[in-house]
Amino acid sequence: MRIGFIGLGTMGRPIVARLLRAGYAVVVHNRSRGAVEWAVSQGAVAADSPAAVGGAADVVMTSLPYPETVETVYFGPGGVREGARPGQIWVDLSTIAPAHAEAFYGRAKELGVFFLDAPVSGGPMGAEAGTLTIMVGGDAEAFERVRPVLAAFGRMIVHLGGPGKGSAVKLINNLLVAVHTVALSEAFVLGAKAGVDPAVLHAVLKASTGHSFMIDRTIDLIQDRDFAPRFSIALLHKDVRLALQFAEAMEVPLALGAQAQAHLVRAMAEGHGGEDVAALIRPLERSLPSAFERRSRSSSGFGSRTPARRR
């Protein structure tokens, strides 16, 4: 089985590396030539367009930042559809809205092609380790055919139902990521204002009911002032926007989601859009950044760094 892969960004690179390591023949395309050269050095074959990927692969995978990009790559001029053939499977690993996934599924079906929305959670480190959670919507037949491919980079691989179901669950997950991250930012700023060592606060929360995965994922980055984008505020803003639109269509009010989105908008307005979601604390810190700098682990009782940093 030959795999086509388009989108060699933060997630795409480690996924392609896992596919190659699993023995799959992989043909790649990316706008950045440097990313393609990296993939070729790992054993992949370069294609000069999405259409060429479509013509060369049995399964086409995409990992792209925005639904508009996904649509262009598959259905635009020079897109995958120009090289498609009946029975081919397209697997979109991006975070898009259920409505997008349903529309892409319908357009692919007209070509005799299967479309699966299969967004992932686990971040770059999860991709590198092959431990991603993969949420899949679409036809069960196509899902079973590609399950071994997904297993090259995923641990929990769940078929959730028809088209759009994978995207729905991913938006719910990222809605919680936003709410949790804003809440922990407020909590740690409050603790710092009260004179509590953030490392000690973290240690207490780890053993208490207020603990969450996002605290473990984020607090080390805050204390190290490391806001390099594993998962950027701009992308989380996009995901929450899609989640709020989805909820509105479902007639479900999301008061906390709307508040989290307002905080994301503020962070972007202050210039933090390209930074990691850990930087959501920055608009709240104001004069307190020094309170979060790394202190001696031996004196603070701060536990070992949690290895997985997921989105």
Short mmCIF file of C-alpha atoms in Angstrom, two decimals:
data_model
loop_
_atom_site.label_atom_id
_atom_site.label_comp_id
_atom_site.label_asym_id
_atom_site.label_seq_id
_atom_site.Cartn_x
_atom_site.Cartn_y
_atom_site.Cartn_z
CA MET A 1 0.00 0.00 0.00
CA ARG A 2 1.41 3.37 -1.00
CA ILE A 3 0.63 6.35 1.21
CA GLY A 4 0.45 9.93 -0.03
CA PHE A 5 1.01 12.62 2.57
CA ILE A 6 0.44 16.37 2.20
CA GLY A 7 1.36 18.79 4.97
CA LEU A 8 4.78 18.33 6.57
CA GLY A 9 4.35 20.67 9.51
CA THR A 10 4.66 20.15 13.24
CA MET A 11 2.45 17.05 13.14
CA GLY A 12 3.04 15.89 9.57
CA ARG A 13 6.78 15.33 9.91
CA PRO A 14 6.70 12.89 12.83
CA ILE A 15 3.71 11.07 11.34
CA VAL A 16 5.56 10.58 8.05
CA ALA A 17 8.60 9.36 9.97
CA ARG A 18 6.41 6.77 11.72
CA LEU A 19 4.89 5.63 8.42
CA LEU A 20 8.32 5.17 6.87
CA ARG A 21 9.56 3.31 9.94
CA ALA A 22 6.56 0.99 9.65
CA GLY A 23 7.66 0.07 6.13
CA TYR A 24 5.14 2.02 4.06
CA ALA A 25 6.12 3.61 0.77
CA VAL A 26 5.31 7.30 1.19
CA VAL A 27 5.01 10.03 -1.44
CA VAL A 28 4.90 13.58 -0.07
CA HIS A 29 4.07 17.13 -1.05
CA ASN A 30 4.47 20.36 0.89
CA ARG A 31 4.68 24.05 -0.01
CA SER A 32 8.01 24.33 1.82
CA ARG A 33 10.78 22.68 -0.18
CA GLY A 34 12.89 22.19 2.93
CA ALA A 35 10.25 19.95 4.50
CA VAL A 36 10.08 17.85 1.34
CA GLU A 37 13.86 17.50 1.25
CA TRP A 38 13.77 16.30 4.84
CA ALA A 39 11.14 13.67 3.98
CA VAL A 40 13.13 12.48 0.96
CA SER A 41 16.21 12.13 3.17
CA GLN A 42 14.13 9.81 5.37
CA GLY A 43 13.09 7.62 2.44
CA ALA A 44 9.97 9.29 1.04
CA VAL A 45 9.40 10.18 -2.62
CA ALA A 46 8.61 13.78 -3.58
CA ALA A 47 5.61 14.80 -5.69
CA ASP A 48 5.33 18.21 -7.32
CA SER A 49 1.62 18.72 -6.64
CA PRO A 50 -1.34 17.33 -4.67
CA ALA A 51 -2.64 15.93 -7.97
CA ALA A 52 0.59 13.96 -8.36
CA VAL A 53 0.16 12.60 -4.85
CA GLY A 54 -3.38 11.55 -5.73
CA GLY A 55 -2.17 9.77 -8.83
CA ALA A 56 0.55 7.87 -6.99
CA ALA A 57 -1.11 6.75 -3.75
CA ASP A 58 -3.65 4.21 -2.57
CA VAL A 59 -4.32 6.26 0.56
CA VAL A 60 -3.90 10.05 0.70
CA MET A 61 -3.40 11.69 4.10
CA THR A 62 -3.43 15.40 4.89
CA SER A 63 -2.37 17.34 7.98
CA LEU A 64 -3.21 20.99 7.37
CA PRO A 65 -3.99 24.03 9.53
CA TYR A 66 -7.30 25.31 8.15
CA PRO A 67 -10.41 23.81 6.51
CA GLU A 68 -10.01 26.18 3.57
CA THR A 69 -6.55 24.71 2.96
CA VAL A 70 -7.96 21.19 3.14
CA GLU A 71 -10.58 22.05 0.54
CA THR A 72 -8.02 23.59 -1.81
CA VAL A 73 -5.60 20.68 -1.50
CA TYR A 74 -8.27 18.10 -2.33
CA PHE A 75 -10.61 19.94 -4.69
CA GLY A 76 -8.80 23.04 -5.97
CA PRO A 77 -6.77 23.42 -9.19
CA GLY A 78 -4.01 20.82 -9.19
CA GLY A 79 -5.69 19.17 -6.21
CA VAL A 80 -5.75 15.53 -5.19
CA ARG A 81 -9.04 14.97 -7.03
CA GLU A 82 -7.25 15.41 -10.37
CA GLY A 83 -5.25 12.26 -9.70
CA ALA A 84 -7.95 10.35 -7.83
CA ARG A 85 -9.36 7.00 -8.82
CA PRO A 86 -12.34 4.99 -7.56
CA GLY A 87 -11.69 3.08 -4.35
CA GLN A 88 -8.99 5.46 -3.14
CA ILE A 89 -9.19 6.56 0.50
CA TRP A 90 -8.57 10.12 1.66
CA VAL A 91 -7.78 10.56 5.35
CA ASP A 92 -7.79 14.11 6.68
CA LEU A 93 -5.98 14.40 10.01
CA SER A 94 -6.68 18.14 10.30
CA THR A 95 -9.06 19.81 12.73
CA ILE A 96 -12.06 20.96 10.70
CA ALA A 97 -15.77 21.42 11.36
CA PRO A 98 -18.19 18.49 11.04
CA ALA A 99 -19.96 20.40 8.26
CA HIS A 100 -16.71 20.59 6.31
CA ALA A 101 -16.11 16.87 6.77
CA GLU A 102 -19.63 16.03 5.62
CA ALA A 103 -19.25 18.21 2.53
CA PHE A 104 -15.85 16.75 1.64
CA TYR A 105 -17.22 13.24 2.14
CA GLY A 106 -20.05 13.95 -0.30
CA ARG A 107 -17.76 15.45 -2.94
CA ALA A 108 -15.32 12.56 -2.64
CA LYS A 109 -18.14 10.03 -2.92
CA GLU A 110 -19.09 11.52 -6.30
CA LEU A 111 -15.60 10.53 -7.46
CA GLY A 112 -15.92 7.01 -6.05
CA VAL A 113 -13.46 7.93 -3.30
CA PHE A 114 -13.79 7.38 0.46
CA PHE A 115 -13.22 10.39 2.73
CA LEU A 116 -12.46 9.95 6.42
CA ASP A 117 -12.23 12.82 8.88
CA ALA A 118 -9.60 11.56 11.32
CA PRO A 119 -8.30 14.37 13.54
CA VAL A 120 -5.66 13.49 16.08
CA SER A 121 -4.77 14.44 19.64
CA GLY A 122 -1.43 14.02 21.35
CA GLY A 123 0.76 16.70 19.81
CA PRO A 124 4.16 16.31 18.15
CA MET A 125 5.51 14.17 20.99
CA GLY A 126 2.56 11.79 20.68
CA ALA A 127 3.16 11.57 16.94
CA GLU A 128 6.83 10.80 17.48
CA ALA A 129 5.99 8.10 20.02
CA GLY A 130 3.16 6.62 17.96
CA THR A 131 0.65 7.24 20.75
CA LEU A 132 -1.81 9.64 19.14
CA THR A 133 -5.53 9.38 19.74
CA ILE A 134 -7.26 9.24 16.34
CA MET A 135 -10.96 10.12 16.08
CA VAL A 136 -12.45 8.83 12.84
CA GLY A 137 -15.68 9.61 11.02
CA GLY A 138 -16.76 8.04 7.73
CA ASP A 139 -17.51 4.64 6.23
CA ALA A 140 -16.62 1.64 8.38
CA GLU A 141 -15.28 -0.24 5.34
CA ALA A 142 -12.73 2.47 4.59
CA PHE A 143 -11.84 2.76 8.27
CA GLU A 144 -11.02 -0.95 8.51
CA ARG A 145 -8.86 -0.75 5.39
CA VAL A 146 -6.73 2.06 6.79
CA ARG A 147 -6.70 1.00 10.45
CA PRO A 148 -3.25 -0.69 10.10
CA VAL A 149 -1.88 2.53 8.58
CA LEU A 150 -3.28 4.62 11.43
CA ALA A 151 -1.76 2.17 13.91
CA ALA A 152 1.69 3.26 12.71
CA PHE A 153 1.26 6.53 14.60
CA GLY A 154 -1.81 6.07 16.81
CA ARG A 155 -2.58 4.12 19.96
CA MET A 156 -6.27 4.78 20.59
CA ILE A 157 -8.00 4.62 17.21
CA VAL A 158 -11.77 5.00 17.38
CA HIS A 159 -14.37 4.85 14.62
CA LEU A 160 -17.09 7.19 15.90
CA GLY A 161 -19.63 6.82 13.13
CA GLY A 162 -20.45 8.57 9.88
CA PRO A 163 -18.81 11.60 8.28
CA GLY A 164 -18.17 14.49 10.65
CA LYS A 165 -18.22 12.46 13.86
CA GLY A 166 -14.43 12.47 14.25
CA SER A 167 -14.35 16.23 13.73
CA ALA A 168 -17.13 16.73 16.28
CA VAL A 169 -15.24 14.89 19.00
CA LYS A 170 -12.00 16.72 18.18
CA LEU A 171 -13.71 20.09 18.53
CA ILE A 172 -15.14 19.00 21.89
CA ASN A 173 -11.65 18.00 23.00
CA ASN A 174 -10.11 21.30 21.94
CA LEU A 175 -12.95 23.27 23.50
CA LEU A 176 -11.94 21.65 26.79
CA VAL A 177 -8.27 22.41 26.08
CA ALA A 178 -9.15 26.09 25.79
CA VAL A 179 -11.34 26.21 28.89
CA HIS A 180 -8.82 24.26 30.98
CA THR A 181 -5.90 26.41 29.84
CA VAL A 182 -7.66 29.68 30.61
CA ALA A 183 -8.77 28.32 34.00
CA LEU A 184 -5.29 27.12 34.97
CA SER A 185 -3.83 30.46 33.87
CA GLU A 186 -6.21 32.31 36.17
CA ALA A 187 -5.54 29.85 39.00
CA PHE A 188 -1.76 30.15 38.85
CA VAL A 189 -1.85 33.95 38.58
CA LEU A 190 -4.14 34.02 41.62
CA GLY A 191 -1.73 31.73 43.47
CA ALA A 192 1.23 33.92 42.58
CA LYS A 193 -0.63 37.03 43.75
CA ALA A 194 -1.28 35.21 47.04
CA GLY A 195 2.44 34.45 47.39
CA VAL A 196 2.22 30.71 46.67
CA ASP A 197 5.18 29.13 44.84
CA PRO A 198 3.77 27.92 41.48
CA ALA A 199 5.78 24.70 41.73
CA VAL A 200 4.34 23.94 45.16
CA LEU A 201 0.84 24.80 43.91
CA HIS A 202 1.33 22.38 41.04
CA ALA A 203 2.48 19.61 43.37
CA VAL A 204 -0.58 20.10 45.58
CA LEU A 205 -2.97 20.16 42.62
CA LYS A 206 -1.49 16.92 41.24
CA ALA A 207 -2.76 15.21 44.39
CA SER A 208 -6.09 17.06 44.46
CA THR A 209 -9.39 17.10 42.62
CA GLY A 210 -8.58 20.29 40.70
CA HIS A 211 -5.82 18.59 38.72
CA SER A 212 -5.98 18.25 34.93
CA PHE A 213 -3.77 16.99 32.12
CA MET A 214 -3.41 20.53 30.79
CA ILE A 215 -1.79 21.67 34.05
CA ASP A 216 0.93 19.05 33.64
CA ARG A 217 1.29 19.87 29.96
CA THR A 218 1.54 23.62 30.53
CA ILE A 219 3.10 24.58 33.86
CA ASP A 220 6.67 23.57 32.95
CA LEU A 221 6.45 25.70 29.82
CA ILE A 222 5.17 28.68 31.81
CA GLN A 223 7.91 28.40 34.41
CA ASP A 224 10.60 28.00 31.74
CA ARG A 225 9.10 30.93 29.80
CA ASP A 226 9.10 28.55 26.84
CA PHE A 227 6.31 29.61 24.51
CA ALA A 228 7.61 28.03 21.29
CA PRO A 229 4.47 26.80 19.48
CA ARG A 230 3.81 23.10 19.99
CA PHE A 231 0.15 24.10 19.53
CA SER A 232 -0.33 27.79 18.84
CA ILE A 233 -2.90 30.16 20.28
CA ALA A 234 -3.94 31.04 16.71
CA LEU A 235 -4.80 27.43 15.91
CA LEU A 236 -6.67 26.95 19.19
CA HIS A 237 -8.60 30.14 18.41
CA LYS A 238 -9.57 28.63 15.06
CA ASP A 239 -10.67 25.38 16.71
CA VAL A 240 -12.77 27.11 19.36
CA ARG A 241 -14.36 29.29 16.68
CA LEU A 242 -15.36 26.13 14.82
CA ALA A 243 -16.61 24.56 18.06
CA LEU A 244 -18.77 27.59 18.85
CA GLN A 245 -20.22 27.59 15.33
CA PHE A 246 -20.92 23.86 15.61
CA ALA A 247 -22.60 24.34 19.00
CA GLU A 248 -24.73 27.17 17.64
CA ALA A 249 -25.91 24.92 14.81
CA MET A 250 -26.76 22.28 17.44
CA GLU A 251 -28.54 24.94 19.55
CA VAL A 252 -26.24 24.28 22.50
CA PRO A 253 -25.11 27.40 24.42
CA LEU A 254 -21.43 27.38 25.39
CA ALA A 255 -20.95 30.13 27.96
CA LEU A 256 -17.51 28.96 29.09
CA GLY A 257 -16.45 28.34 25.51
CA ALA A 258 -17.36 31.91 24.61
CA GLN A 259 -15.38 33.22 27.58
CA ALA A 260 -12.37 31.12 26.58
CA GLN A 261 -12.62 32.45 23.04
CA ALA A 262 -12.65 36.03 24.34
CA HIS A 263 -9.41 35.32 26.19
CA LEU A 264 -7.90 33.82 23.02
CA VAL A 265 -8.88 36.92 21.06
CA ARG A 266 -7.25 39.12 23.70
CA ALA A 267 -4.04 37.08 23.63
CA MET A 268 -3.90 37.34 19.84
CA ALA A 269 -4.54 41.09 19.96
CA GLU A 270 -1.57 41.41 22.32
CA GLY A 271 0.68 39.61 19.84
CA HIS A 272 0.74 36.08 21.25
CA GLY A 273 -1.07 34.27 18.41
CA GLY A 274 2.07 32.53 17.17
CA GLU A 275 3.04 31.32 20.63
CA ASP A 276 2.12 28.10 22.39
CA VAL A 277 -1.19 27.94 24.24
CA ALA A 278 0.85 28.11 27.46
CA ALA A 279 1.20 31.82 26.63
CA LEU A 280 -2.49 32.31 27.42
CA ILE A 281 -1.23 33.19 30.89
CA ARG A 282 0.66 36.22 29.58
CA PRO A 283 -2.26 38.66 29.29
CA LEU A 284 -3.10 37.83 32.93
CA GLU A 285 0.44 38.09 34.33
CA ARG A 286 1.07 41.78 33.71
CA SER A 287 3.78 42.53 36.29
CA LEU A 288 4.13 38.95 37.53
CA PRO A 289 6.31 37.05 34.98
CA SER A 290 9.16 36.64 37.45
CA ALA A 291 6.83 34.76 39.78
CA PHE A 292 6.67 31.92 37.27
CA GLU A 293 10.35 31.51 36.47
CA ARG A 294 11.87 28.13 37.15
CA ARG A 295 13.08 27.61 40.67
CA SER A 296 15.27 24.87 42.07
CA ARG A 297 13.39 21.58 41.93
CA SER A 298 15.17 20.42 45.07
CA SER A 299 13.86 23.37 47.07
CA SER A 300 10.41 23.61 45.55
CA GLY A 301 9.36 19.98 45.66
CA PHE A 302 8.34 20.27 42.01
CA GLY A 303 7.78 16.84 40.50
CA SER A 304 9.35 15.34 37.40
CA ARG A 305 8.47 16.87 34.05
CA THR A 306 5.56 15.17 32.35
CA PRO A 307 6.86 13.92 28.96
CA ALA A 308 3.68 14.19 26.89
CA ARG A 309 2.64 17.63 25.77
CA ARG A 310 -0.60 17.28 23.92
CA ARG A 311 -3.02 19.54 22.25
#
